[in-house]
Tab-separated table of C-alpha atoms and ligand atoms in Angstrom:
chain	number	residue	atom	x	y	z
A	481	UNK	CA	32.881	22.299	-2.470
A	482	UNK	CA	30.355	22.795	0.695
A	483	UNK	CA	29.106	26.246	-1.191
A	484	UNK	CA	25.759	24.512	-2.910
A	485	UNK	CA	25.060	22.849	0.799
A	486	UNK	CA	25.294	25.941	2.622
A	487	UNK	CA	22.848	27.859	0.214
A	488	UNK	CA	20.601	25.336	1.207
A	489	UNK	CA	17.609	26.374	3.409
A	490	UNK	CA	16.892	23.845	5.746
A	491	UNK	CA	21.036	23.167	6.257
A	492	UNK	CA	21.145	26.929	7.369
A	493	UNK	CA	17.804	26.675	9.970
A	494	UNK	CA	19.756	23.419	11.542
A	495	UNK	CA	22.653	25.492	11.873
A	496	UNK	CA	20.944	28.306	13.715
A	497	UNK	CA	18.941	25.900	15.562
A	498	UNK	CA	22.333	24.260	17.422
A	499	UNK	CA	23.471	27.586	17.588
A	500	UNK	CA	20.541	28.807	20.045
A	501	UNK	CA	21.185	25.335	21.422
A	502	UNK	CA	24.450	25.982	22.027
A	503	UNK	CA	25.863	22.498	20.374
A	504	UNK	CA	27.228	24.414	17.396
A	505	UNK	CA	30.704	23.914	17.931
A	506	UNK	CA	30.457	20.245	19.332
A	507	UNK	CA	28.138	19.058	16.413
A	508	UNK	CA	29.459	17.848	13.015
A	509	UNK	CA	28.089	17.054	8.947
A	510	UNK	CA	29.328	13.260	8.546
A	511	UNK	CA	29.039	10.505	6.453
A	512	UNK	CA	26.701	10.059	3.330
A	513	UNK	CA	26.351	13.553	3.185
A	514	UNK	CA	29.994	14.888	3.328
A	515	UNK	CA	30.572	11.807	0.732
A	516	UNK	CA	27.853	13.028	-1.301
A	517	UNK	CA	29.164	16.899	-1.334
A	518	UNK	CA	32.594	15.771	-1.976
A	519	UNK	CA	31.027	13.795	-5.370
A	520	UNK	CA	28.959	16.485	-6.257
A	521	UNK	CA	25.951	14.531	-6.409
A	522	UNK	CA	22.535	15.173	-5.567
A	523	UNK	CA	21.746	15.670	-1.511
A	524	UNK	CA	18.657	14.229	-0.399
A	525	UNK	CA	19.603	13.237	3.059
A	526	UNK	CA	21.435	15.685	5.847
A	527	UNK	CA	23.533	13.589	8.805
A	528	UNK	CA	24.769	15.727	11.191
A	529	UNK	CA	26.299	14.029	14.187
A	530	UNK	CA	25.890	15.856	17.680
A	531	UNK	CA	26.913	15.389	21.558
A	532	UNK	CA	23.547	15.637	22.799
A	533	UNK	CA	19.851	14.015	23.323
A	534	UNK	CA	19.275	13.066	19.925
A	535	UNK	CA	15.823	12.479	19.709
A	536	UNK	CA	14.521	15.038	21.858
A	537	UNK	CA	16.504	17.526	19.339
A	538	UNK	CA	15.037	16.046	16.193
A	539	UNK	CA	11.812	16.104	17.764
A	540	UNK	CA	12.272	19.667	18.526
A	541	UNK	CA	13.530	20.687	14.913
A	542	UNK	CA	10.528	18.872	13.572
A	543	UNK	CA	8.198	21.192	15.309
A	544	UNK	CA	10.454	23.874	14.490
A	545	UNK	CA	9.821	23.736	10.222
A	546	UNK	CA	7.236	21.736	10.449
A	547	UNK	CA	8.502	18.409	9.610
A	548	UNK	CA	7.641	15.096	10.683
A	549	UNK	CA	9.715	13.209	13.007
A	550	UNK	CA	10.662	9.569	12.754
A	551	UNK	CA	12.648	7.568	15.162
A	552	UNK	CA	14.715	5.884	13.265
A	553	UNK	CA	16.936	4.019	15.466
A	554	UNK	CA	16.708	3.608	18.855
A	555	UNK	CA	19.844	1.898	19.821
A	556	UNK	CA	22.314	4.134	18.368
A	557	UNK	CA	19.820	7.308	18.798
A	558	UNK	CA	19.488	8.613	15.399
A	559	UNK	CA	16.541	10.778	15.156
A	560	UNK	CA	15.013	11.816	11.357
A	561	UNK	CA	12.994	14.611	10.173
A	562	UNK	CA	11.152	14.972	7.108
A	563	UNK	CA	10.374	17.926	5.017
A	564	UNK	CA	9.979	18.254	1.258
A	565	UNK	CA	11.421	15.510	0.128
A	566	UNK	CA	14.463	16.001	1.995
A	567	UNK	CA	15.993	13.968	5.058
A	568	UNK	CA	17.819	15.192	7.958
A	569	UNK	CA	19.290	13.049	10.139
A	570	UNK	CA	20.830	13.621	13.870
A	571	UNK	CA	22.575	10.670	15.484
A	572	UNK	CA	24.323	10.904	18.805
A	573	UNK	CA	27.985	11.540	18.456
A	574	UNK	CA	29.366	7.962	19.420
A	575	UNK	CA	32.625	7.422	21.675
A	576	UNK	CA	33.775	10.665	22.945
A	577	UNK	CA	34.877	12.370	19.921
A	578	UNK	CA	34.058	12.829	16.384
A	579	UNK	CA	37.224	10.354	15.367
A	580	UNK	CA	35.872	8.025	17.710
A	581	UNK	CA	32.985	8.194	16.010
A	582	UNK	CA	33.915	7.583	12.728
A	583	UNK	CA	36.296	4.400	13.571
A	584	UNK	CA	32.696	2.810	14.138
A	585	UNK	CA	31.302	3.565	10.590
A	586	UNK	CA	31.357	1.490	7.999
A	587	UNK	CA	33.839	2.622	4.721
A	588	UNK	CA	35.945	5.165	4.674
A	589	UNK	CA	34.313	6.984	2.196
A	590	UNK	CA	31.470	7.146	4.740
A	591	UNK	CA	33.577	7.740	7.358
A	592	UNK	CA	34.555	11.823	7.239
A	593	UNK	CA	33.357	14.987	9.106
A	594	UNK	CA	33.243	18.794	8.471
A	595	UNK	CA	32.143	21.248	11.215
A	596	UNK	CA	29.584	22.863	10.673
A	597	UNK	CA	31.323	25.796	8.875
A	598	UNK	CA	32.431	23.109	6.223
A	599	UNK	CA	35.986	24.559	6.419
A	600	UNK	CA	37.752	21.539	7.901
A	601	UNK	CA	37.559	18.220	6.908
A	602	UNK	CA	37.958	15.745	9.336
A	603	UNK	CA	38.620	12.361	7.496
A	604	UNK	CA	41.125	9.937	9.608
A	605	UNK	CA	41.091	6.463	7.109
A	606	UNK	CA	42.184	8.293	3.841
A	607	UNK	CA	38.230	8.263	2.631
A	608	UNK	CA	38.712	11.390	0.173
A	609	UNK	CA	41.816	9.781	-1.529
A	610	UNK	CA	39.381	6.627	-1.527
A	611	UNK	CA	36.584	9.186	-3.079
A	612	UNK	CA	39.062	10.106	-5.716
A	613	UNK	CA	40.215	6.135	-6.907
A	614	UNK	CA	36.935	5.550	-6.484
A	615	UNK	CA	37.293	2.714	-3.913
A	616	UNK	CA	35.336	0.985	-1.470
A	617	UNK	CA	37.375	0.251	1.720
A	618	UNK	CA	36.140	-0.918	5.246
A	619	UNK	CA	37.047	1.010	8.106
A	620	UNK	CA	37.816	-2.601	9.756
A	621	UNK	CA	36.169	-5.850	9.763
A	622	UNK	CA	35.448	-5.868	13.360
A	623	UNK	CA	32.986	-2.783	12.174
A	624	UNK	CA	31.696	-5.164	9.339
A	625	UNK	CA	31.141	-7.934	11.679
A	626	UNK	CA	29.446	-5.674	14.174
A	627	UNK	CA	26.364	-4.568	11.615
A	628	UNK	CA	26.857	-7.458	9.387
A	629	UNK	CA	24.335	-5.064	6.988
A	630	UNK	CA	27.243	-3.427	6.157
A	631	UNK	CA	28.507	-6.495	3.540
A	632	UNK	CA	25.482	-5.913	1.649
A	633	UNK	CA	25.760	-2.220	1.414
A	634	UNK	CA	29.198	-2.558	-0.180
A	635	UNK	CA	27.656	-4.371	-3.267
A	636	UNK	CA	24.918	-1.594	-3.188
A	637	UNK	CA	27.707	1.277	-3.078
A	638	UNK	CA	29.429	-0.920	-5.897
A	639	UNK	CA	26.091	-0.441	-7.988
A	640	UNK	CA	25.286	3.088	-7.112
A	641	UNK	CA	28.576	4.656	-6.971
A	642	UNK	CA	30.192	2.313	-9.692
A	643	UNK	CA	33.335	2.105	-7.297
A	644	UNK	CA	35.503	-0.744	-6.940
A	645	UNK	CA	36.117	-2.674	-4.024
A	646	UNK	CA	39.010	-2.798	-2.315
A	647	UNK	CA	40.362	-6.413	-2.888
A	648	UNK	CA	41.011	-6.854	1.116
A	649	UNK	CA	37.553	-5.445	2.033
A	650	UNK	CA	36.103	-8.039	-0.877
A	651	UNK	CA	37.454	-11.024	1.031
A	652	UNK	CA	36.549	-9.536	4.295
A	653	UNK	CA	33.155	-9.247	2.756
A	654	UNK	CA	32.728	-13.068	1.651
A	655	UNK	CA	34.357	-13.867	4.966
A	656	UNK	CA	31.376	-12.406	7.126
A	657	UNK	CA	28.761	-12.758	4.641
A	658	UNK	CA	26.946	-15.657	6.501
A	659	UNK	CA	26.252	-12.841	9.274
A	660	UNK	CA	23.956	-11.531	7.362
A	661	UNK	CA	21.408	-14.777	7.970
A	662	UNK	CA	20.357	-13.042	11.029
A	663	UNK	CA	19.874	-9.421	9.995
A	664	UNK	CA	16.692	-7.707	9.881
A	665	UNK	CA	15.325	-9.198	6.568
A	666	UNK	CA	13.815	-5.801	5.683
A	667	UNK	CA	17.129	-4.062	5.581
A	668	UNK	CA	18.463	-7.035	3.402
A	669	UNK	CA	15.699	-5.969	1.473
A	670	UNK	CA	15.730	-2.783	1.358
A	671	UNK	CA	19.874	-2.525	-0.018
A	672	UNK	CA	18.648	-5.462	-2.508
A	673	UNK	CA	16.470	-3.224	-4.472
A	674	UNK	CA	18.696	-0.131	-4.519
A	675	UNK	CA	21.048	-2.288	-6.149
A	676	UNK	CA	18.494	-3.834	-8.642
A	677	UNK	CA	16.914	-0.017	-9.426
A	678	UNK	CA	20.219	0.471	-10.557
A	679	UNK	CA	20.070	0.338	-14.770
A	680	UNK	CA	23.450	-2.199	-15.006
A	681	UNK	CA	23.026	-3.863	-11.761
A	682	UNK	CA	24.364	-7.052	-13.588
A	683	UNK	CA	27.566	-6.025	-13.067
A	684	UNK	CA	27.167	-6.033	-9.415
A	685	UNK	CA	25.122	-8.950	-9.062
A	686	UNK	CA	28.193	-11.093	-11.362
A	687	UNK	CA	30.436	-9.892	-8.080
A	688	UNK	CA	27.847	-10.613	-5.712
A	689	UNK	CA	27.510	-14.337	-7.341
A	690	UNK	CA	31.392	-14.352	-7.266
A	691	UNK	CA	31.330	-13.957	-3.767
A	692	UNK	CA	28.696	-16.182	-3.094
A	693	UNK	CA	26.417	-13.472	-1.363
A	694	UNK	CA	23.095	-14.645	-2.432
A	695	UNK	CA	23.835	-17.855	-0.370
A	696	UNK	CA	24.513	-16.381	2.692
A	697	UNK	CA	21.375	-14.348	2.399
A	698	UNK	CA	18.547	-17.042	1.491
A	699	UNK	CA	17.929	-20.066	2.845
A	700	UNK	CA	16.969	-23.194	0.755
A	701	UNK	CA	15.775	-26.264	1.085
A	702	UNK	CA	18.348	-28.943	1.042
A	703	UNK	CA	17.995	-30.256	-2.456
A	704	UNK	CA	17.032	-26.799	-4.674
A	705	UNK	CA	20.040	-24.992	-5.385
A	706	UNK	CA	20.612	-21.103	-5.743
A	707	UNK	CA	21.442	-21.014	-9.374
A	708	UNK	CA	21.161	-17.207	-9.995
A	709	UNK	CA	20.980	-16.709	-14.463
A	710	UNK	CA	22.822	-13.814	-14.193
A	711	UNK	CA	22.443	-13.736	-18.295
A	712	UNK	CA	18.673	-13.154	-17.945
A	713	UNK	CA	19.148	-10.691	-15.745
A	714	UNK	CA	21.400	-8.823	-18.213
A	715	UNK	CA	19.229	-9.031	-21.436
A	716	UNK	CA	16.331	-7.903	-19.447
A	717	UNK	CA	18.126	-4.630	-18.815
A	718	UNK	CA	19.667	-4.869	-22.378
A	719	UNK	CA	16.071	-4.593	-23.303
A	720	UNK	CA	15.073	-2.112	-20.309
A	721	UNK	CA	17.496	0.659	-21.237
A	722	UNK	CA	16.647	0.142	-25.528
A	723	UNK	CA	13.466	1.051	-24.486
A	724	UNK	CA	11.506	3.826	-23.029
A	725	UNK	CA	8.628	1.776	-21.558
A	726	UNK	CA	9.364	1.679	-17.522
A	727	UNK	CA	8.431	-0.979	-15.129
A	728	UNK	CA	6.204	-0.611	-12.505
A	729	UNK	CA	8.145	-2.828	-9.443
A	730	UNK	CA	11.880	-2.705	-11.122
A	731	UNK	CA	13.623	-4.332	-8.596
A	732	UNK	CA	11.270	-6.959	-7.959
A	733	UNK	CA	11.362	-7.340	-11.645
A	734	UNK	CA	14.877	-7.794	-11.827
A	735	UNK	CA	14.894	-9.776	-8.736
A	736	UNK	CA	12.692	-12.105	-10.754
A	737	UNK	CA	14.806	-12.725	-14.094
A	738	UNK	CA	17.558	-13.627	-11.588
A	739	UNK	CA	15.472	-15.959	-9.918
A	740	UNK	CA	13.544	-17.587	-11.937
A	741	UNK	CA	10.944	-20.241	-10.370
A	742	UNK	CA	12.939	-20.132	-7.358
A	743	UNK	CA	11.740	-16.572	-6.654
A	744	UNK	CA	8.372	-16.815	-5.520
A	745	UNK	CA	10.533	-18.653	-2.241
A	746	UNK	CA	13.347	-16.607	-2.127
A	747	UNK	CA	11.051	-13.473	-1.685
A	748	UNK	CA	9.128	-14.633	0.723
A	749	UNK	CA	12.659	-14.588	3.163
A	750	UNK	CA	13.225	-10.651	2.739
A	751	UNK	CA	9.494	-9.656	3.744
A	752	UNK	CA	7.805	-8.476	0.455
A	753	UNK	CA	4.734	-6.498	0.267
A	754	UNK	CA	1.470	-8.336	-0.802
A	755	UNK	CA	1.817	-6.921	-4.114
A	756	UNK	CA	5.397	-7.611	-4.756
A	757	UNK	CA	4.734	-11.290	-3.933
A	758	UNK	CA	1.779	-11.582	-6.147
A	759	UNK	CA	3.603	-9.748	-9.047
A	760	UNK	CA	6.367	-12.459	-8.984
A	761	UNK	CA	3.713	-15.085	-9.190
A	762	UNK	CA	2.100	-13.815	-11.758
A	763	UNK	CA	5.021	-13.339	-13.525
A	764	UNK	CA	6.326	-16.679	-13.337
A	765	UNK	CA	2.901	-18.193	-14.571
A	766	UNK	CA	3.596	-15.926	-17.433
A	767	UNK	CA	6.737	-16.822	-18.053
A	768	UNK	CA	5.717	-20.166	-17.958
A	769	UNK	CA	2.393	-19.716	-20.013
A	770	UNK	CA	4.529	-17.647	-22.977
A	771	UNK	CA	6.600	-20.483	-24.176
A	772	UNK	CA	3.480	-22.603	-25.170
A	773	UNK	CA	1.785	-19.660	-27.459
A	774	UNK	CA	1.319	-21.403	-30.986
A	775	UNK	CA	-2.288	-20.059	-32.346
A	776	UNK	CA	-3.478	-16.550	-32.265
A	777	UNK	CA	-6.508	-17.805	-29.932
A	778	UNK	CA	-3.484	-18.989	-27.410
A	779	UNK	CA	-2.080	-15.748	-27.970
A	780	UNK	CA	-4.959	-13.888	-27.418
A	781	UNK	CA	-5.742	-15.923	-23.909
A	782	UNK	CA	-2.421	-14.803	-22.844
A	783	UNK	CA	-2.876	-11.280	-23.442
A	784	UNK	CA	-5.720	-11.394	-21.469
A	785	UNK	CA	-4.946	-13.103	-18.238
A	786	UNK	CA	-1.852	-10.975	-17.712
A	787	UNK	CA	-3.083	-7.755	-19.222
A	788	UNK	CA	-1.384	-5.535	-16.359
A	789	UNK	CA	1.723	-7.436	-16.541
A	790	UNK	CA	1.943	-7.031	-20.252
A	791	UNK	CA	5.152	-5.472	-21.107
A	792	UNK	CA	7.180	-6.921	-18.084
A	793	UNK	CA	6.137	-10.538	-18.974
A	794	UNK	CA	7.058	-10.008	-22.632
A	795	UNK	CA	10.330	-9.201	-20.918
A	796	UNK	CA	10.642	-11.631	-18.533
A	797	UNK	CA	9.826	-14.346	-21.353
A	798	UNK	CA	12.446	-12.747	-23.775
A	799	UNK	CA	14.854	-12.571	-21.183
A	800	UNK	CA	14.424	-16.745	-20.598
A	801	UNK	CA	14.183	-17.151	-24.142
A	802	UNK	CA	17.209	-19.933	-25.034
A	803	UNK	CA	17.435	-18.216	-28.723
A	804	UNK	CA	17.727	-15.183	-26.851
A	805	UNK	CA	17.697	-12.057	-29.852
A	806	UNK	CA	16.694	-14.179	-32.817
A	807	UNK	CA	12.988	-14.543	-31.509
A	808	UNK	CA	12.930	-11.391	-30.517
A	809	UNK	CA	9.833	-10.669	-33.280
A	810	UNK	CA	8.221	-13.312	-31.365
A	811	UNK	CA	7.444	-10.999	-28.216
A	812	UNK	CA	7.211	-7.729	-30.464
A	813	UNK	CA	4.350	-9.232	-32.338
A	814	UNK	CA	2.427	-9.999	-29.053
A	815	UNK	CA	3.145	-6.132	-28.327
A	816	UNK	CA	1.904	-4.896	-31.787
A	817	UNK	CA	-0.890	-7.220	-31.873
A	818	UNK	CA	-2.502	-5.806	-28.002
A	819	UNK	CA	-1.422	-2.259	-29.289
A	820	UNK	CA	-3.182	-2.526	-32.526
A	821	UNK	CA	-5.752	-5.319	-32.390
A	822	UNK	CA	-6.845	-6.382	-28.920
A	823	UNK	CA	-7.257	-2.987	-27.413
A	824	UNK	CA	-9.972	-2.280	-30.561
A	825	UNK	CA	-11.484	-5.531	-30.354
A	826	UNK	CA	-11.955	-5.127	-26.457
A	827	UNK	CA	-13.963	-2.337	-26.774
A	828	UNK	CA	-16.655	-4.768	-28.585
A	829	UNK	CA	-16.778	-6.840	-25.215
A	830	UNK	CA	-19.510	-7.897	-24.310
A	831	UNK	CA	-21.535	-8.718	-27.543
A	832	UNK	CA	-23.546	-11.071	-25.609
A	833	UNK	CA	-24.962	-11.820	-22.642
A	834	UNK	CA	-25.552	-15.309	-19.918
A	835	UNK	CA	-29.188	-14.805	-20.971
A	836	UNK	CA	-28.544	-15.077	-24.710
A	837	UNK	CA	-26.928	-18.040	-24.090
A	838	UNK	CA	-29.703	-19.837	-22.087
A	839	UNK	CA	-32.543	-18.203	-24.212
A	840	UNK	CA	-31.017	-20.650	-26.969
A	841	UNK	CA	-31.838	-23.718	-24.508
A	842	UNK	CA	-28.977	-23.773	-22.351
A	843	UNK	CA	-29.882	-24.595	-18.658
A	844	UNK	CA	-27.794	-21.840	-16.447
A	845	UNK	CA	-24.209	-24.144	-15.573
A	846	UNK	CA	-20.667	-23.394	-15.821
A	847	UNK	CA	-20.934	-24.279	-19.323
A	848	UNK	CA	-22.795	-20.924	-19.613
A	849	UNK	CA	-19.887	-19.436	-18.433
A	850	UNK	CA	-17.612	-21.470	-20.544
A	851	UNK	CA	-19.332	-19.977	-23.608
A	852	UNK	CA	-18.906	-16.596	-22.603
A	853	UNK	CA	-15.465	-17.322	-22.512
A	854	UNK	CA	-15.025	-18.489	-25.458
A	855	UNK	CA	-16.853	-15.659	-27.112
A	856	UNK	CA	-15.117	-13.097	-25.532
A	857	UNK	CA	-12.022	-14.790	-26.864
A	858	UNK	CA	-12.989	-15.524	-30.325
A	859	UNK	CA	-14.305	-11.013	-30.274
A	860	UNK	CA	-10.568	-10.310	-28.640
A	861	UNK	CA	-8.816	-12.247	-31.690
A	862	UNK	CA	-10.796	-10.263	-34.076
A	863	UNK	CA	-12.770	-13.740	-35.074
A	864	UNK	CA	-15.993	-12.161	-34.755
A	865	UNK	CA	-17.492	-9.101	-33.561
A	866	UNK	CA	-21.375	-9.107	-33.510
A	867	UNK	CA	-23.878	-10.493	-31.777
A	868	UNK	CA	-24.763	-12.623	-34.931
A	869	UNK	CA	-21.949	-13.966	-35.412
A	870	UNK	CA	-21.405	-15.404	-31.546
A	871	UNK	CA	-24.859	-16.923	-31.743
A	872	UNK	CA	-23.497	-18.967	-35.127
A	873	UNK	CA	-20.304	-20.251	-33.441
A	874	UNK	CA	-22.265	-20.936	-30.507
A	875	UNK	CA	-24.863	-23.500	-32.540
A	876	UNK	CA	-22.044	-24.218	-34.383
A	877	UNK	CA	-19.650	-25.267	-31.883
A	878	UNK	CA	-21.990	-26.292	-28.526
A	879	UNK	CA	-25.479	-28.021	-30.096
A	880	UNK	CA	-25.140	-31.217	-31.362
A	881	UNK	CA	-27.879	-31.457	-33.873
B	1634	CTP	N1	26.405	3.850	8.511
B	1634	CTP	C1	27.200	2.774	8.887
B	1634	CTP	N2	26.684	1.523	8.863
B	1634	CTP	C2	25.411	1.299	8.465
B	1634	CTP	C3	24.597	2.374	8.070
B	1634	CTP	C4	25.131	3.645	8.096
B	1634	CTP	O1	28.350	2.957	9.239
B	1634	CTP	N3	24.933	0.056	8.463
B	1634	CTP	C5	26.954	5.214	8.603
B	1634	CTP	C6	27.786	5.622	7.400
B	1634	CTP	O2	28.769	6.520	7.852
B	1634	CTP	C7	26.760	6.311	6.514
B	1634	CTP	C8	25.932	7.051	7.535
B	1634	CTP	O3	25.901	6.170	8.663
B	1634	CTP	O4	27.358	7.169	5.572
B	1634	CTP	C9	24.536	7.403	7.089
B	1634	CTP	O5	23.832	6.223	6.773
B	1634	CTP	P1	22.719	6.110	5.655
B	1634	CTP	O6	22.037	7.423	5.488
B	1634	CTP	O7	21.938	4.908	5.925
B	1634	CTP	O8	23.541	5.768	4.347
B	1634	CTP	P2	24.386	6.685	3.424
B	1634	CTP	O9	25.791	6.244	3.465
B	1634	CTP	O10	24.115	8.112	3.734
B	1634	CTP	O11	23.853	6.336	1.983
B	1634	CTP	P3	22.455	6.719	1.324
B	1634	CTP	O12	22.020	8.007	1.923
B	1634	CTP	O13	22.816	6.795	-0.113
B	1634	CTP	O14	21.560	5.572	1.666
């Protein structure tokens, strides 16, 4: 099972490097990545638990290959290197053993050990006949209440893994959810969009609603109420996964059909960067703006104020839509017209100039600017598309004979 692991490079330099150090046999593989091995998925990350200095060792390995080292927890001494896209991580052995340490870890599918020669599993709390009925069980609540984190990061295994969870951790979980107000909102965060990135995360997210985990995470004023539309959130990735467009921002995205208007507030509570926060603005004006298209020009004026936000607003709107499917041609045609029409027509822009305009008597004003605007609009739509022809509308349309 260990065979692929051991092939790998940078496992076999850690192992020689606590062998010159002398903490071979006192230094263990645990947690994510024994879980990992024993599902035969993909390892990105390398925890190795050992009886020693922690950081000072990391920092030494770093040197060593040439990595760079990040202190990633200072408490509980866990100190990371980075090299090629792949993570190792050394925390200090905790308690006085490795069983000792694992009683303080959070599920028992996280909670085994192999020495280093990955012929002995340690794995006290039953995690590999967990692994195998695919369960997610707490080591013990005290451990839960302790890194109150850890509720969230059930939900995300949930997503990820596709496990069930264990029906006494679940209540555990909505027991010591309101914890979680006071945890670091960038960790909330950060296990909120693992579980969104995943492509059916509304199956989580129905549990998490269940269990009443988005209200012991946000804060709200007294009279606005989280109501989360989980069915948005599931025709958006009904539509995601029929198509092979992708979405810049996914989880912020998805975060956003759950949320609706309430978003833009709710976001604000787990620390998003600038251009998260903007995106969800913008993408609630759109959804906003979508539901009053009637004429082509209204059309048009969409298209162009979210441009760069095209194909997730068209999303986002279908996903609100109340007849759902059936208008479903609506948003296509917006797609097929920016595809085939607007992206022509744009490269017309600009047919005329601010001078043009006041050349035909105009003094220079915002209504200069107003003109251009309606030009531009009128060349977008397909209405007209020469010089000619804008200084007709504009007689036309702004000087009263
Ligand atoms: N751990 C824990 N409680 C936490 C975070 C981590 O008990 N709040 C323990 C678990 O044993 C976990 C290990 O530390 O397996 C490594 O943590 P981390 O790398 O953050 O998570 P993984 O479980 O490895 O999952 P992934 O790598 O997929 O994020």
């Amino acid at each position: 099972m260990f065979e692929k692991l051991r092939e790998n490079p940078y496992f076999n330099e850690v192992v020689n490097f606590l062998k010159q150090k002398n903490l071979y046999e006192s230094s263990y593989l645990v947690g994510g990545t024994v879980r990992d091995v024993m599902l035969e998925r993909e390892i990105k990350d390398i925890d190795f638990a050992v009886a020693t200095d922690t950081i000072e060792l990391a920092r030494e390995f770093a040197k060593k290959i040439n990595g760079s080292f990040v202190l990633l927890d200072e408490v509980f001494l866990i100190g990371r290197v980075v090299k090629d896209e792949l993570t190792i991580d050394f925390a200090q052995l905790r308690g006085n053993s490795i069983e000792a340490d694992l009683a303080e870890r959070d599920f028992t599918i996280n909670a085994m050990a192999t020495s280093l020669e990955c012929d002995r599993l340690i794995d006290p709390f039953r995690g590999q006949e967990d692994l195998k009925n695919r369960l997610i069980r707490m080591v013990n609540e005290e451990n839960l209440k302790a890194d109150p984190l850890r509720v969230l990061r059930a939900y995300r295994f949930h997503a990820t893994l596709s496990f069930e969870i264990e029906e006494k951790t679940r209540q555990a979980l909505k027991n010591n959810a309101h914890l979680m107000k006071i945890t670091a909102r960038e960790r909330i965060k950060d296990e909120l969009w693992k579980i969104f990135s995943v492509p059916e995360s509304f199956k989580t997210v129905q549990l998490m609603i269940e269990d009443e985990i988005f209200k012991a995470i946000f804060k709200t004023r007294d009279f606005l109420e989280i109501k989360p539309d989980i069915e948005a959130l599931k025709s958006a990735e009904e539509l995601l996964m029929n198509s092979k467009r992708e979405v810049k921002n996914l989880s912020c995205f998805k975060f956003a059909c759950l949320f609706d208007f309430l978003t833009s507030e709710l976001i604000k509570q787990i620390k998003p960067a600038r251009k998260e926060q903007r995106f969800v603005e913008d993408l609630i004006q759109a959804g906003a703006r979508i539901r009053k298209i009637e004429t082509l020009l209204d059309k048009v004026q969409f298209i162009r104020d979210f441009e760069t936000i095209l194909y997730p607003a068209l999303v986002y709107g279908m996903s609100k839509d109340p007849l759902k499917k059936s208008r479903k041609w609506f948003y296509d045609q917006i797609e097929e017209f920016y595809k085939k029409i607007y992206l022509k027509n744009k490269k017309k822009l600009p047919i005329i100039k601010g001078e043009d305009i006041i050349s035909l008597g105009f003094e220079p004003s915002p209504l200069v600017g107003e003109i251009l605007d309606r030009i531009e609009i009128l060349v977008l739509a397909g209405k007209i598309s020469n010089k000619d022809q804008a200084l007709e509308e504009i007689k036309k349309r702004f000087i009263v004979k």
